[in-house]
Coordinates of C-alpha atoms in Angstrom, one line a residue:
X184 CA 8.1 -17.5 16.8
X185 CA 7.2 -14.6 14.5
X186 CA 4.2 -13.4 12.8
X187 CA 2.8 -11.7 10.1
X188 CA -0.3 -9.3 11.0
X189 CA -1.1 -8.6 7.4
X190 CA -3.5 -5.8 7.8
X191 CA -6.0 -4.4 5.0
X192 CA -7.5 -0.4 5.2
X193 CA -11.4 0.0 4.7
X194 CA -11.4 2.8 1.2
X195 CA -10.2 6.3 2.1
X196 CA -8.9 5.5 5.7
X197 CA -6.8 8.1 5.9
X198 CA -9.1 10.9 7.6
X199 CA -9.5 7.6 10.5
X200 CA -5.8 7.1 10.8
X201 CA -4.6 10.2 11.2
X202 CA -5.9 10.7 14.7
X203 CA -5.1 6.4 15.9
X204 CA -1.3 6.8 14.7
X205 CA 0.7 8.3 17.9
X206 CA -1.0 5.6 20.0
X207 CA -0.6 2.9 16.9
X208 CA 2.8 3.8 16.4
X209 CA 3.8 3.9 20.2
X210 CA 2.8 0.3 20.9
X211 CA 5.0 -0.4 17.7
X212 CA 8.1 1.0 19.6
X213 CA 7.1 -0.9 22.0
X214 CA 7.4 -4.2 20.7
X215 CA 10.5 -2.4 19.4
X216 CA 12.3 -1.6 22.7
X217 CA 11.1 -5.6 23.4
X218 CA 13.6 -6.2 20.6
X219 CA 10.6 -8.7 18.8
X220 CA 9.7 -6.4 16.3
X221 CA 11.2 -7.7 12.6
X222 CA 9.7 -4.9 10.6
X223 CA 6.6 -2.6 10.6
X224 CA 5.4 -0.1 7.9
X225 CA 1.9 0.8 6.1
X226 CA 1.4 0.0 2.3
X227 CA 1.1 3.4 0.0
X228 CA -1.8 2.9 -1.7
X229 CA 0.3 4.6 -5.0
X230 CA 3.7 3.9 -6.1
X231 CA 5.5 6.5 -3.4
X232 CA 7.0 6.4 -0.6
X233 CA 5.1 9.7 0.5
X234 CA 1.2 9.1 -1.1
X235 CA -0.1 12.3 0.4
X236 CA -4.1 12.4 0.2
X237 CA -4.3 9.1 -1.5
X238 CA -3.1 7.4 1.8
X239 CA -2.6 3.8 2.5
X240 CA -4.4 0.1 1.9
X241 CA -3.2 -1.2 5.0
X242 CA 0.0 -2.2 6.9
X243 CA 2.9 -5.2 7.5
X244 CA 3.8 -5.7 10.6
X245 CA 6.2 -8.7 11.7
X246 CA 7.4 -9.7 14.8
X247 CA 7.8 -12.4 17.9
X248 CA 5.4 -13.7 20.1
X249 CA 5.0 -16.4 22.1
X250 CA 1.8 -17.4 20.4
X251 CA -0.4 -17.7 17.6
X252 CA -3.0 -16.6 20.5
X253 CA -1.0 -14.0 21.7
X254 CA -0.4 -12.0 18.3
X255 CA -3.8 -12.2 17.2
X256 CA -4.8 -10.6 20.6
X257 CA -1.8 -7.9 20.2
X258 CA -3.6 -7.5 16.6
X259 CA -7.2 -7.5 17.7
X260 CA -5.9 -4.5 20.6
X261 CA -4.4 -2.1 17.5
X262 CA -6.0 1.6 17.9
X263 CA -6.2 1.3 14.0
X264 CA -9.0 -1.1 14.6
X265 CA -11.2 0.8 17.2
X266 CA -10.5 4.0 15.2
X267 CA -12.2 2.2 12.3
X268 CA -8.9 1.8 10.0
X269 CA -8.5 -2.0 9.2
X270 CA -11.4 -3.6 7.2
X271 CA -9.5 -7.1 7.8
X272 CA -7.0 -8.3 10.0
X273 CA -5.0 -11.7 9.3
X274 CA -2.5 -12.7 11.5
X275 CA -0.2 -16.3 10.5
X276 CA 2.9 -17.7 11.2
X277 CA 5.9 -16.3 9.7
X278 CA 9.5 -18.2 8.9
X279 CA 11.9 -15.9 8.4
X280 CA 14.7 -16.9 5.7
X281 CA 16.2 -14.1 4.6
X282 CA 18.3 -11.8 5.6

């Protein structure tokens, strides 16, 4: 099944993420090579696709797991959170309908 780790930065989390991302991003490609990751990205925190120093509010990552369980502890293992990044974490069921 897939879900939705819907993941929300503590303010001005960029200096903390900066250091986390190769070892954020490589368990991303991961799930990737897997072929269960849907989609992944962070949210800009203004309206660009490249916010410089104003950084990010968090990230979107969707993909397939075998468990409610098992994605929240694939969540709860993210270097964002021991680095400090993610004030909150949710992780839900997802039901994908389009595309």
């Amino acid at each position: 099944m897939l879900y939705a780790i819907i993941s929300e930065d503590v303010a001005d989390s960029l200096a903390k993420r900066k250091p986390a991302r190769a070892d954020h991003i490589a368990r991303l490609n991961a799930l990737y090579d897997s072929g269960r990751l849907i989609i992944a990205g962070p949210h800009p925190a203004v309206d660009s696709n490249d916010p410089g120093d104003a950084g990010f509010t968090g990230s979107l990552v969707v993909a397939e797991f075998s468990s409610l369980s098992e994605a929240q502890q694939w969540a709860d293992a993210d270097p964002y959170i021991a680095a400090g990044v993610y004030a909150k974490v949710t992780v839900k069921p997802f039901k994908r309908v389009l595309p």
